[in-house]
Amino acid sequence: MPSIVDDDWSDSDDEIGAEVETAVLLGVPDGVMETETDIKDAAVSRIGGHPAILPSREPPFSSSQCKICSYPMELLVQVWCPVEDSPMDRALYIWGCSRSACQRKDGSVRAWRALRYNAEYAAKLAKKLAKKQAQQKASSSVKTAPATNPFAMQAKSTPGPFGLGDHVFGQPAPTVAAPAIEDEPEDTCDTESVTSESSAHSLIIAMASTTIDDSLWQAAPSFPPLYLSTTSEYLPPPPKTKISQSAHIEDPTDEYPKDGKDVSWAFEPYENSLEVDGVFDRFTKRVSHTGEQCLRYELKGIPLPFSSDKVFDRLFPFPPQDPLPVTKAAFKVVPTVRRSYSTTSIPPCPACKAARVFECQLMPNLINVLRASIKDEDTQKLTDEQRMKVVQEVLQKKVSSDKRGMEWGTCMIFSCEKDCCLDDYSGDKECWREELVLVQWDD
């Protein structure tokens, strides 16, 4: 007897529902950075430009040199990304070499993690945490507060994850390392005053810590600077299909809740197929929902692989399998091999030996944005006569064949899980540490 199908099923727009927010934050370009204060502010995230150095001690210029050609590389992105409830100001710097001879080689993309102890915020954080603990101890009924995303833009007073966000739209620029815990109502006015003074002082310190005006950093090659703003990732809900009443449906997210946001995509297993590259198809489908994204950020999350290559095999290995039976009596059906995410192959932090976790990845559109910014800048500097000459040279194929350009599909950055701050020069107050970069090249 055929299965009974519910005739009342409908695919109307009312039942489809709204888009689902994921745990991933997207970095998108947000206009040319022209203000000198923003250019020098380490708390303002950017695409291109020169780095705004966070530590008070200028890091070695060799940090930006390509390990293949030893030439200085261009800064691709600088990300302001403090960790929740941490007294450390924090930023990521990612450089990439655009020389054609260095493409598809390890060391042509490098990432550094910078930390700086914020004493003023640390004292304020300790005071507020002590007050919160006292309130919880005195309360007869303690309620567990919902977990929050340290990088999500929530209240107006909460700094954005990349130090930009609200600032681009006219709000005060964030300058503290992490969201503050709310005070009691009677202390609100005093808290706002202290916060304002502390933020202003912190900004001055951040901008005055290290200047690169008279250093090699200022002479390094660079792309025109652009603001890097953030937005949450939203995905359309899966289309409804007619399902038999006798069918049993399991939701993979039931076992993996994460801040109330949809993370089911991360647990979709990869199938082993010799047909088309399903990994690349999945990548393009996922990215197509927000095509302008240049960065994907999810600390301790799961990266979005670009294609089926050695990096994919390393991060999504085959699970252990039983040997196939060799006798007819032991014949059995072998299920389809499925992969799952694993960081066992990622080397630990060389400083504290803690495990490294995924933090963010660069997206292909970043290359397009950087290429367009160079063209726009060159076009603005050329006269009409010079533009005509360039067109003629292109038509006559007189342009040099030694072109510069990057050929990666995505660059994944893995950082220390403990966010350690161990430095030979500054102790535990400042840190300049290189982190692991895995690159999937665009074939």
Tab-separated table of C-alpha atoms in Angstrom:
chain	number	residue	atom	x	y	z
A	1	MET	CA	0.000	0.000	0.000
A	2	PRO	CA	1.501	3.378	-0.980
A	3	SER	CA	2.514	5.815	1.745
A	4	ILE	CA	-0.068	8.369	2.712
A	5	VAL	CA	0.908	11.962	1.913
A	6	ASP	CA	-0.607	14.892	3.747
A	7	ASP	CA	-2.834	16.648	1.200
A	8	ASP	CA	-2.962	19.770	3.355
A	9	TRP	CA	0.758	20.460	2.826
A	10	SER	CA	1.428	23.884	1.351
A	11	ASP	CA	4.521	25.731	0.114
A	12	SER	CA	3.069	29.204	0.527
A	13	ASP	CA	5.346	32.111	1.425
A	14	ASP	CA	3.823	32.319	4.892
A	15	GLU	CA	5.161	28.885	5.776
A	16	ILE	CA	8.647	29.318	4.341
A	17	GLY	CA	9.710	31.651	7.154
A	18	ALA	CA	12.451	34.224	7.458
A	19	GLU	CA	16.166	33.810	6.907
A	20	VAL	CA	18.180	32.018	9.577
A	21	GLU	CA	21.107	33.727	11.315
A	22	THR	CA	24.280	31.664	11.627
A	23	ALA	CA	27.137	32.022	14.106
A	24	VAL	CA	29.403	33.472	11.384
A	25	LEU	CA	30.186	37.175	11.070
A	26	LEU	CA	31.020	38.554	7.630
A	27	GLY	CA	33.489	41.320	6.865
A	28	VAL	CA	32.495	43.542	3.936
A	29	PRO	CA	34.158	46.626	2.379
A	30	ASP	CA	32.621	49.895	3.526
A	31	GLY	CA	34.214	52.773	1.641
A	32	VAL	CA	37.589	54.486	1.351
A	33	MET	CA	39.437	55.264	4.579
A	34	GLU	CA	40.626	58.863	4.368
A	35	THR	CA	40.544	60.141	7.964
A	36	GLU	CA	44.032	60.241	9.440
A	37	THR	CA	42.789	59.372	12.931
A	38	ASP	CA	41.130	56.205	11.610
A	39	ILE	CA	44.223	55.241	9.620
A	40	LYS	CA	46.344	55.409	12.786
A	41	ASP	CA	43.764	53.768	15.055
A	42	ALA	CA	44.432	50.068	15.668
A	43	ALA	CA	40.791	49.644	16.725
A	44	VAL	CA	39.546	50.379	13.201
A	45	SER	CA	39.517	47.326	10.962
A	46	ARG	CA	40.596	47.768	7.364
A	47	ILE	CA	41.235	46.244	3.996
A	48	GLY	CA	44.650	47.180	2.601
A	49	GLY	CA	46.548	50.261	3.725
A	50	HIS	CA	49.404	50.241	6.213
A	51	PRO	CA	49.072	48.495	9.584
A	52	ALA	CA	48.098	50.449	12.679
A	53	ILE	CA	50.438	48.751	15.121
A	54	LEU	CA	48.821	47.736	18.412
A	55	PRO	CA	51.839	46.906	20.634
A	56	SER	CA	53.800	49.842	22.058
A	57	ARG	CA	57.001	48.221	20.830
A	58	GLU	CA	57.229	48.260	17.034
A	59	PRO	CA	57.336	44.658	15.753
A	60	PRO	CA	60.118	43.601	13.389
A	61	PHE	CA	59.550	44.611	9.784
A	62	SER	CA	60.427	41.063	8.732
A	63	SER	CA	56.946	40.053	9.948
A	64	SER	CA	55.562	41.330	6.651
A	65	GLN	CA	58.198	39.724	4.410
A	66	CYS	CA	57.304	36.866	2.093
A	67	LYS	CA	59.050	33.630	3.044
A	68	ILE	CA	59.572	32.842	-0.650
A	69	CYS	CA	61.002	36.037	-2.167
A	70	SER	CA	61.830	37.926	1.085
A	71	TYR	CA	60.195	41.065	-0.304
A	72	PRO	CA	57.744	42.989	1.917
A	73	MET	CA	54.137	41.983	1.310
A	74	GLU	CA	50.985	44.089	1.165
A	75	LEU	CA	48.642	44.142	4.153
A	76	LEU	CA	45.449	42.346	3.123
A	77	VAL	CA	43.323	42.948	6.212
A	78	GLN	CA	43.678	44.189	9.776
A	79	VAL	CA	40.929	42.977	12.120
A	80	TRP	CA	40.108	44.395	15.552
A	81	CYS	CA	38.835	41.341	17.449
A	82	PRO	CA	39.042	41.509	21.279
A	83	VAL	CA	37.895	38.461	23.212
A	84	GLU	CA	35.006	38.747	25.645
A	85	ASP	CA	35.939	39.268	29.311
A	86	SER	CA	39.612	39.665	28.453
A	87	PRO	CA	41.708	42.658	29.619
A	88	MET	CA	43.737	42.468	26.412
A	89	ASP	CA	43.246	44.644	23.370
A	90	ARG	CA	43.567	42.363	20.363
A	91	ALA	CA	44.039	42.596	16.596
A	92	LEU	CA	44.906	40.317	13.668
A	93	TYR	CA	47.173	41.310	10.777
A	94	ILE	CA	47.249	39.309	7.540
A	95	TRP	CA	49.772	39.950	4.761
A	96	GLY	CA	49.901	38.411	1.293
A	97	CYS	CA	52.477	38.405	-1.518
A	98	SER	CA	51.162	39.271	-4.966
A	99	ARG	CA	54.251	38.238	-6.928
A	100	SER	CA	53.360	35.583	-9.487
A	101	ALA	CA	56.436	33.476	-8.675
A	102	CYS	CA	55.336	33.163	-5.025
A	103	GLN	CA	51.813	31.924	-5.650
A	104	ARG	CA	50.859	28.392	-4.563
A	105	LYS	CA	53.740	28.266	-2.089
A	106	ASP	CA	53.657	28.145	1.708
A	107	GLY	CA	54.817	31.379	3.287
A	108	SER	CA	53.312	33.784	0.739
A	109	VAL	CA	50.444	34.537	3.162
A	110	ARG	CA	51.234	35.272	6.815
A	111	ALA	CA	49.103	36.197	9.849
A	112	TRP	CA	50.073	37.784	13.155
A	113	ARG	CA	48.140	38.145	16.416
A	114	ALA	CA	48.791	41.283	18.486
A	115	LEU	CA	47.851	41.743	22.146
A	116	ARG	CA	48.221	44.702	24.499
A	117	TYR	CA	47.202	44.811	28.154
A	118	ASN	CA	44.558	47.457	28.850
A	119	ALA	CA	45.150	48.263	32.539
A	120	GLU	CA	42.259	50.695	32.828
A	121	TYR	CA	39.738	48.291	31.395
A	122	ALA	CA	41.212	45.403	33.388
A	123	ALA	CA	40.590	47.255	36.661
A	124	LYS	CA	37.067	48.128	35.621
A	125	LEU	CA	36.396	44.556	34.507
A	126	ALA	CA	37.642	43.129	37.806
A	127	LYS	CA	35.440	45.526	39.765
A	128	LYS	CA	32.351	44.667	37.777
A	129	LEU	CA	32.991	40.932	37.916
A	130	ALA	CA	33.394	41.138	41.702
A	131	LYS	CA	30.128	43.054	41.980
A	132	LYS	CA	28.351	40.530	39.786
A	133	GLN	CA	29.633	37.617	41.854
A	134	ALA	CA	28.500	39.327	45.050
A	135	GLN	CA	25.033	39.862	43.605
A	136	GLN	CA	24.801	36.236	42.518
A	137	LYS	CA	25.930	35.007	45.921
A	138	ALA	CA	23.404	37.172	47.734
A	139	SER	CA	20.571	36.171	45.461
A	140	SER	CA	18.518	33.206	46.627
A	141	SER	CA	17.555	32.165	43.113
A	142	VAL	CA	20.425	32.278	40.668
A	143	LYS	CA	19.452	32.270	37.023
A	144	THR	CA	21.940	31.319	34.374
A	145	ALA	CA	22.491	34.146	31.931
A	146	PRO	CA	22.245	33.228	28.252
A	147	ALA	CA	25.512	32.832	26.430
A	148	THR	CA	26.403	35.752	24.191
A	149	ASN	CA	28.468	36.126	21.066
A	150	PRO	CA	31.453	38.342	22.014
A	151	PHE	CA	31.652	39.632	18.460
A	152	ALA	CA	27.933	40.270	17.870
A	153	MET	CA	26.737	43.876	17.599
A	154	GLN	CA	23.990	44.126	20.224
A	155	ALA	CA	23.595	47.239	22.333
A	156	LYS	CA	24.728	50.643	21.140
A	157	SER	CA	27.356	50.768	23.863
A	158	THR	CA	28.793	47.389	22.850
A	159	PRO	CA	31.818	47.650	20.529
A	160	GLY	CA	31.624	45.861	17.173
A	161	PRO	CA	33.959	42.923	16.600
A	162	PHE	CA	36.128	44.717	14.084
A	163	GLY	CA	36.271	48.058	15.826
A	164	LEU	CA	34.330	49.724	13.028
A	165	GLY	CA	30.636	48.943	12.546
A	166	ASP	CA	28.861	51.731	14.434
A	167	HIS	CA	31.737	54.147	13.852
A	168	VAL	CA	31.176	54.123	10.108
A	169	PHE	CA	27.564	55.129	10.622
A	170	GLY	CA	28.313	58.006	12.955
A	171	GLN	CA	28.416	56.221	16.319
A	172	PRO	CA	31.350	56.636	18.733
A	173	ALA	CA	34.316	54.445	17.852
A	174	PRO	CA	34.763	51.394	20.142
A	175	THR	CA	37.968	51.444	22.115
A	176	VAL	CA	37.610	48.903	24.926
A	177	ALA	CA	38.685	45.328	24.637
A	178	ALA	CA	35.429	43.602	25.555
A	179	PRO	CA	31.770	44.357	26.349
A	180	ALA	CA	31.249	45.694	29.840
A	181	ILE	CA	28.962	44.128	32.395
A	182	GLU	CA	25.985	46.287	33.245
A	183	ASP	CA	26.064	48.167	36.544
A	184	GLU	CA	23.245	48.622	38.972
A	185	PRO	CA	20.723	51.312	37.978
A	186	GLU	CA	21.865	53.815	40.630
A	187	ASP	CA	25.438	53.802	39.278
A	188	THR	CA	24.517	54.343	35.641
A	189	CYS	CA	25.495	57.998	35.380
A	190	ASP	CA	28.856	57.516	37.076
A	191	THR	CA	29.580	54.470	34.933
A	192	GLU	CA	28.898	56.319	31.693
A	193	SER	CA	31.229	59.114	32.770
A	194	VAL	CA	34.017	56.712	33.689
A	195	THR	CA	33.487	54.722	30.495
A	196	SER	CA	33.694	57.850	28.361
A	197	GLU	CA	36.910	59.035	30.004
A	198	SER	CA	38.427	55.553	29.928
A	199	SER	CA	37.512	55.055	26.269
A	200	ALA	CA	38.952	58.393	25.224
A	201	HIS	CA	42.166	57.713	27.145
A	202	SER	CA	42.417	54.204	25.691
A	203	LEU	CA	42.008	55.566	22.171
A	204	ILE	CA	44.803	58.087	22.701
A	205	ILE	CA	47.071	55.327	23.998
A	206	ALA	CA	46.180	53.048	21.086
A	207	MET	CA	46.986	55.714	18.541
A	208	ALA	CA	50.147	56.915	20.269
A	209	SER	CA	51.596	53.512	21.148
A	210	THR	CA	53.460	53.033	17.913
A	211	THR	CA	53.744	55.337	14.926
A	212	ILE	CA	55.105	54.128	11.604
A	213	ASP	CA	55.642	57.529	10.017
A	214	ASP	CA	59.438	57.258	10.211
A	215	SER	CA	59.827	53.506	9.906
A	216	LEU	CA	60.123	50.889	7.197
A	217	TRP	CA	56.438	50.061	7.622
A	218	GLN	CA	55.466	53.346	5.990
A	219	ALA	CA	57.666	52.619	2.958
A	220	ALA	CA	56.221	49.141	2.435
A	221	PRO	CA	53.984	48.466	-0.579
A	222	SER	CA	50.286	48.793	0.171
A	223	PHE	CA	46.805	48.776	-1.296
A	224	PRO	CA	44.530	51.787	-0.845
A	225	PRO	CA	42.915	51.515	2.622
A	226	LEU	CA	39.222	50.634	2.874
A	227	TYR	CA	36.966	50.278	5.900
A	228	LEU	CA	36.076	46.716	6.874
A	229	SER	CA	32.632	46.575	8.414
A	230	THR	CA	30.720	43.585	9.782
A	231	THR	CA	27.358	41.990	9.275
A	232	SER	CA	25.764	38.782	10.459
A	233	GLU	CA	25.362	35.927	8.025
A	234	TYR	CA	21.800	34.989	7.143
A	235	LEU	CA	20.861	31.945	5.110
A	236	PRO	CA	17.485	31.204	3.542
A	237	PRO	CA	15.623	28.315	5.178
A	238	PRO	CA	15.746	24.993	3.332
A	239	PRO	CA	12.847	24.524	0.902
A	240	LYS	CA	9.952	22.434	2.158
A	241	THR	CA	9.305	19.107	0.537
A	242	LYS	CA	6.398	16.723	0.745
A	243	ILE	CA	7.256	14.109	3.334
A	244	SER	CA	5.388	10.948	4.135
A	245	GLN	CA	3.657	10.879	7.503
A	246	SER	CA	5.483	7.659	8.333
A	247	ALA	CA	8.911	9.231	7.727
A	248	HIS	CA	11.184	9.920	10.691
A	249	ILE	CA	13.152	13.178	10.667
A	250	GLU	CA	16.205	13.847	12.795
A	251	ASP	CA	17.540	17.341	13.383
A	252	PRO	CA	21.365	17.355	13.653
A	253	THR	CA	21.287	20.653	15.563
A	254	ASP	CA	19.507	19.066	18.522
A	255	GLU	CA	22.796	17.594	19.711
A	256	TYR	CA	24.867	20.661	18.896
A	257	PRO	CA	23.117	23.803	20.182
A	258	LYS	CA	25.155	26.944	19.766
A	259	ASP	CA	23.894	30.273	21.128
A	260	GLY	CA	20.477	29.669	19.640
A	261	LYS	CA	21.780	30.175	16.113
A	262	ASP	CA	21.642	27.798	13.217
A	263	VAL	CA	24.834	25.772	12.848
A	264	SER	CA	23.381	22.788	11.037
A	265	TRP	CA	25.426	23.580	7.933
A	266	ALA	CA	28.624	22.888	9.869
A	267	PHE	CA	27.549	19.362	10.690
A	268	GLU	CA	26.481	18.394	7.205
A	269	PRO	CA	28.937	15.581	6.409
A	270	TYR	CA	31.028	15.631	3.269
A	271	GLU	CA	30.494	12.629	1.031
A	272	ASN	CA	33.312	10.927	-0.797
A	273	SER	CA	32.461	11.313	-4.474
A	274	LEU	CA	34.507	10.966	-7.633
A	275	GLU	CA	32.130	13.150	-9.600
A	276	VAL	CA	32.049	16.965	-9.592
A	277	ASP	CA	33.729	18.816	-6.751
A	278	GLY	CA	30.857	18.973	-4.282
A	279	VAL	CA	32.992	20.940	-1.830
A	280	PHE	CA	33.438	23.790	-4.311
A	281	ASP	CA	29.744	23.695	-5.218
A	282	ARG	CA	28.836	23.973	-1.572
A	283	PHE	CA	31.307	26.839	-1.128
A	284	THR	CA	29.905	28.874	-4.009
A	285	LYS	CA	26.329	28.239	-2.932
A	286	ARG	CA	27.041	29.363	0.615
A	287	VAL	CA	28.950	32.478	-0.424
A	288	SER	CA	26.365	33.483	-3.045
A	289	HIS	CA	23.961	34.593	-0.307
A	290	THR	CA	26.348	37.486	0.530
A	291	GLY	CA	28.637	37.823	-2.454
A	292	GLU	CA	30.445	40.953	-1.193
A	293	GLN	CA	31.955	39.166	1.828
A	294	CYS	CA	35.740	39.453	2.085
A	295	LEU	CA	36.152	37.798	5.465
A	296	ARG	CA	34.367	35.123	7.479
A	297	TYR	CA	34.878	35.267	11.253
A	298	GLU	CA	33.893	32.594	13.774
A	299	LEU	CA	36.341	32.058	16.618
A	300	LYS	CA	36.454	28.336	17.490
A	301	GLY	CA	34.079	27.678	14.607
A	302	ILE	CA	34.353	25.541	11.484
A	303	PRO	CA	35.951	26.873	8.272
A	304	LEU	CA	34.190	26.764	4.920
A	305	PRO	CA	36.495	24.748	2.607
A	306	PHE	CA	37.019	26.037	-0.921
A	307	SER	CA	37.650	22.790	-2.798
A	308	SER	CA	38.688	19.154	-2.505
A	309	ASP	CA	42.438	19.313	-2.013
A	310	LYS	CA	45.101	18.386	0.536
A	311	VAL	CA	43.956	21.088	2.959
A	312	PHE	CA	40.404	19.756	2.795
A	313	ASP	CA	41.643	16.211	3.421
A	314	ARG	CA	43.627	17.518	6.367
A	315	LEU	CA	40.714	19.328	8.026
A	316	PHE	CA	37.966	16.892	7.027
A	317	PRO	CA	39.658	13.461	7.143
A	318	PHE	CA	38.068	10.111	6.437
A	319	PRO	CA	36.806	8.381	9.564
A	320	PRO	CA	38.408	5.054	10.508
A	321	GLN	CA	36.787	2.143	8.696
A	322	ASP	CA	36.597	-1.599	9.231
A	323	PRO	CA	38.357	-3.681	6.577
A	324	LEU	CA	36.118	-4.922	3.797
A	325	PRO	CA	35.038	-8.589	4.034
A	326	VAL	CA	36.738	-10.994	1.658
A	327	THR	CA	34.377	-13.949	1.924
A	328	LYS	CA	30.880	-14.317	0.572
A	329	ALA	CA	29.530	-15.391	3.951
A	330	ALA	CA	30.698	-12.127	5.483
A	331	PHE	CA	29.273	-9.978	2.716
A	332	LYS	CA	27.746	-6.757	3.956
A	333	VAL	CA	26.671	-3.396	2.590
A	334	VAL	CA	29.268	-0.695	3.278
A	335	PRO	CA	27.717	2.737	3.987
A	336	THR	CA	28.847	5.845	2.141
A	337	VAL	CA	32.034	7.292	3.570
A	338	ARG	CA	31.409	10.640	5.241
A	339	ARG	CA	33.891	13.168	6.574
A	340	SER	CA	33.813	15.339	9.687
A	341	TYR	CA	35.812	18.380	10.818
A	342	SER	CA	38.929	17.731	12.898
A	343	THR	CA	41.877	19.894	14.056
A	344	THR	CA	44.106	17.001	15.122
A	345	SER	CA	46.491	17.750	12.254
A	346	ILE	CA	46.875	21.418	13.226
A	347	PRO	CA	50.150	22.043	15.098
A	348	PRO	CA	49.765	23.571	18.585
A	349	CYS	CA	50.781	27.069	19.608
A	350	PRO	CA	54.604	27.132	19.715
A	351	ALA	CA	54.601	29.421	22.767
A	352	CYS	CA	52.186	27.790	25.231
A	353	LYS	CA	51.629	24.440	23.457
A	354	ALA	CA	47.848	24.919	23.566
A	355	ALA	CA	45.737	23.745	20.660
A	356	ARG	CA	45.028	26.094	17.781
A	357	VAL	CA	41.457	26.800	16.707
A	358	PHE	CA	39.941	28.264	13.588
A	359	GLU	CA	39.358	32.024	13.803
A	360	CYS	CA	38.694	33.485	10.371
A	361	GLN	CA	39.255	33.074	6.638
A	362	LEU	CA	39.816	35.386	3.689
A	363	MET	CA	37.368	35.103	0.811
A	364	PRO	CA	37.936	35.358	-2.981
A	365	ASN	CA	36.067	38.665	-3.230
A	366	LEU	CA	38.880	40.291	-1.253
A	367	ILE	CA	41.137	39.890	-4.288
A	368	ASN	CA	38.525	41.600	-6.468
A	369	VAL	CA	38.145	44.458	-3.993
A	370	LEU	CA	41.902	45.027	-3.753
A	371	ARG	CA	42.288	44.858	-7.534
A	372	ALA	CA	39.460	47.355	-8.034
A	373	SER	CA	40.874	49.751	-5.432
A	374	ILE	CA	44.205	49.861	-7.281
A	375	LYS	CA	42.481	50.517	-10.609
A	376	ASP	CA	40.374	53.285	-9.116
A	377	GLU	CA	43.407	54.945	-7.554
A	378	ASP	CA	45.470	54.702	-10.756
A	379	THR	CA	42.583	56.026	-12.851
A	380	GLN	CA	42.169	59.065	-10.616
A	381	LYS	CA	45.863	59.963	-11.011
A	382	LEU	CA	45.960	59.639	-14.809
A	383	THR	CA	45.223	62.466	-17.203
A	384	ASP	CA	43.055	61.925	-20.278
A	385	GLU	CA	46.172	61.672	-22.455
A	386	GLN	CA	47.707	59.070	-20.146
A	387	ARG	CA	44.507	57.005	-20.131
A	388	MET	CA	44.493	56.953	-23.944
A	389	LYS	CA	48.112	55.794	-23.935
A	390	VAL	CA	47.312	52.946	-21.554
A	391	VAL	CA	44.436	51.804	-23.767
A	392	GLN	CA	46.652	51.880	-26.854
A	393	GLU	CA	49.355	49.828	-25.104
A	394	VAL	CA	46.796	47.228	-24.105
A	395	LEU	CA	45.418	47.013	-27.627
A	396	GLN	CA	48.908	46.714	-29.094
A	397	LYS	CA	49.869	44.142	-26.408
A	398	LYS	CA	52.828	46.205	-25.241
A	399	VAL	CA	51.958	45.760	-21.567
A	400	SER	CA	54.458	43.714	-19.574
A	401	SER	CA	53.498	40.084	-19.188
A	402	ASP	CA	54.898	40.003	-15.626
A	403	LYS	CA	51.611	40.612	-13.887
A	404	ARG	CA	51.080	40.660	-10.146
A	405	GLY	CA	48.113	38.991	-8.552
A	406	MET	CA	47.013	36.513	-5.923
A	407	GLU	CA	45.584	33.130	-6.858
A	408	TRP	CA	44.198	31.707	-3.626
A	409	GLY	CA	40.616	30.603	-3.114
A	410	THR	CA	40.584	31.049	0.653
A	411	CYS	CA	43.111	31.570	3.452
A	412	MET	CA	42.222	30.053	6.839
A	413	ILE	CA	43.775	31.451	10.021
A	414	PHE	CA	44.158	29.246	13.104
A	415	SER	CA	45.121	30.974	16.373
A	416	CYS	CA	46.033	29.941	19.913
A	417	GLU	CA	42.997	28.630	21.772
A	418	LYS	CA	44.163	30.231	25.041
A	419	ASP	CA	45.053	33.518	23.307
A	420	CYS	CA	48.359	33.354	25.174
A	421	CYS	CA	50.445	36.446	25.780
A	422	LEU	CA	54.035	35.301	26.169
A	423	ASP	CA	56.664	37.657	24.810
A	424	ASP	CA	60.424	37.731	25.345
A	425	TYR	CA	60.482	41.532	25.539
A	426	SER	CA	57.177	42.580	27.104
A	427	GLY	CA	56.348	39.631	29.360
A	428	ASP	CA	52.609	39.041	29.621
A	429	LYS	CA	51.589	42.631	28.854
A	430	GLU	CA	52.069	42.638	25.087
A	431	CYS	CA	52.446	40.019	22.398
A	432	TRP	CA	53.248	39.793	18.688
A	433	ARG	CA	52.773	36.170	17.623
A	434	GLU	CA	52.619	34.546	14.182
A	435	GLU	CA	49.692	32.183	13.717
A	436	LEU	CA	49.037	29.340	11.287
A	437	VAL	CA	47.665	30.010	7.805
A	438	LEU	CA	46.301	27.249	5.566
A	439	VAL	CA	45.753	28.294	1.957
A	440	GLN	CA	43.518	26.627	-0.611
A	441	TRP	CA	44.617	27.753	-4.052
A	442	ASP	CA	42.294	28.535	-6.946
A	443	ASP	CA	43.030	25.935	-9.637
